[in-house]
Amino acid sequence: MSETINIEQAVINNLSILSHEKQQEVLDFVEFLVQKTTTNHQLARDKSLQPEKRLSLKEIAKLPIAERHKILEPYMVATAEDFLTDPELTEFSVLA
């Protein structure tokens, strides 16, 4: 617990030294980490609740659209986040 407090205090101390612009970058990064952690926990929880049988993409494509969305929804947030943050994927955004 004291280690967490020390980390928090160190972040606060260093944050106060930074410019407003850099503080915003730190905040953006922390929010990204929180979102990524939440998404990963959600995926792990959903995976543990689902039966072990994994459907192929062809099998998923044959399902009614509502079922497809239900299966794929947890992965869409992570995929969207990857396209926003992964440099190899963000290069394609210039084509839009």
Short mmCIF file of C-alpha atoms in Angstrom, two decimals:
data_model
loop_
_atom_site.label_atom_id
_atom_site.label_comp_id
_atom_site.label_asym_id
_atom_site.label_seq_id
_atom_site.Cartn_x
_atom_site.Cartn_y
_atom_site.Cartn_z
CA MET A 1 0.00 0.00 0.00
CA SER A 2 2.79 2.46 0.88
CA GLU A 3 4.47 1.63 -2.44
CA THR A 4 1.29 2.75 -4.25
CA ILE A 5 1.22 5.98 -2.25
CA ASN A 6 4.89 6.59 -3.08
CA ILE A 7 4.22 6.06 -6.78
CA GLU A 8 1.19 8.36 -6.68
CA GLN A 9 3.17 11.03 -4.85
CA ALA A 10 6.07 10.73 -7.29
CA VAL A 11 3.69 11.13 -10.23
CA ILE A 12 2.05 14.16 -8.60
CA ASN A 13 5.40 15.74 -7.79
CA ASN A 14 6.70 15.27 -11.33
CA LEU A 15 3.41 16.26 -12.92
CA SER A 16 3.47 19.65 -11.22
CA ILE A 17 6.79 20.41 -12.93
CA LEU A 18 5.44 19.80 -16.44
CA SER A 19 3.75 22.33 -18.69
CA HIS A 20 -0.01 22.21 -19.11
CA GLU A 21 0.44 20.60 -22.54
CA LYS A 22 2.63 17.82 -21.12
CA GLN A 23 0.23 17.34 -18.20
CA GLN A 24 -2.54 16.79 -20.76
CA GLU A 25 -0.39 14.17 -22.51
CA VAL A 26 0.11 12.38 -19.18
CA LEU A 27 -3.64 12.48 -18.54
CA ASP A 28 -4.37 11.14 -22.03
CA PHE A 29 -1.90 8.30 -21.49
CA VAL A 30 -3.35 7.41 -18.07
CA GLU A 31 -6.87 7.40 -19.52
CA PHE A 32 -5.63 5.15 -22.33
CA LEU A 33 -4.15 2.72 -19.78
CA VAL A 34 -7.38 2.70 -17.77
CA GLN A 35 -9.42 2.03 -20.92
CA LYS A 36 -7.04 -0.71 -22.05
CA THR A 37 -7.09 -2.34 -18.61
CA THR A 38 -10.88 -2.15 -18.42
CA THR A 39 -11.20 -3.62 -21.91
CA ASN A 40 -8.78 -6.45 -21.11
CA HIS A 41 -10.65 -7.26 -17.89
CA GLN A 42 -13.95 -7.21 -19.79
CA LEU A 43 -12.58 -9.54 -22.47
CA ALA A 44 -11.20 -11.92 -19.84
CA ARG A 45 -14.48 -11.92 -17.92
CA ASP A 46 -16.55 -12.46 -21.07
CA LYS A 47 -14.21 -15.22 -22.18
CA SER A 48 -14.55 -17.01 -18.84
CA LEU A 49 -18.35 -16.84 -19.08
CA GLN A 50 -18.49 -18.18 -22.63
CA PRO A 51 -18.31 -21.86 -23.41
CA GLU A 52 -14.96 -23.07 -24.70
CA LYS A 53 -16.22 -23.80 -28.25
CA ARG A 54 -14.79 -21.19 -30.55
CA LEU A 55 -16.62 -20.47 -33.75
CA SER A 56 -14.78 -19.94 -36.99
CA LEU A 57 -15.32 -16.71 -38.90
CA LYS A 58 -17.39 -18.63 -41.43
CA GLU A 59 -19.60 -19.99 -38.63
CA ILE A 60 -20.01 -16.52 -37.17
CA ALA A 61 -20.90 -15.12 -40.60
CA LYS A 62 -23.75 -17.64 -40.88
CA LEU A 63 -25.34 -16.49 -37.60
CA PRO A 64 -28.13 -13.90 -37.45
CA ILE A 65 -26.69 -10.40 -37.30
CA ALA A 66 -27.75 -9.83 -33.66
CA GLU A 67 -25.85 -12.94 -32.56
CA ARG A 68 -22.81 -11.91 -34.60
CA HIS A 69 -22.77 -8.52 -32.92
CA LYS A 70 -23.11 -10.11 -29.49
CA ILE A 71 -20.10 -12.34 -30.13
CA LEU A 72 -17.91 -9.67 -31.73
CA GLU A 73 -18.83 -6.64 -29.58
CA PRO A 74 -16.24 -7.17 -26.83
CA TYR A 75 -13.49 -7.28 -29.44
CA MET A 76 -14.58 -4.14 -31.32
CA VAL A 77 -13.51 -1.74 -28.55
CA ALA A 78 -10.06 -3.30 -28.39
CA THR A 79 -9.78 -3.28 -32.18
CA ALA A 80 -10.83 0.37 -32.40
CA GLU A 81 -8.31 1.26 -29.70
CA ASP A 82 -5.59 -0.56 -31.64
CA PHE A 83 -6.40 1.42 -34.79
CA LEU A 84 -6.20 4.67 -32.83
CA THR A 85 -2.96 3.93 -30.97
CA ASP A 86 -0.86 1.41 -32.91
CA PRO A 87 1.47 3.37 -35.22
CA GLU A 88 1.44 0.62 -37.83
CA LEU A 89 -2.35 0.82 -38.02
CA THR A 90 -2.79 4.59 -37.68
CA GLU A 91 -0.87 5.13 -40.92
CA PHE A 92 -4.01 4.06 -42.76
CA SER A 93 -6.01 6.92 -41.24
CA VAL A 94 -4.58 9.29 -43.86
CA LEU A 95 -6.55 7.38 -46.49
CA ALA A 96 -9.87 8.27 -44.84
#
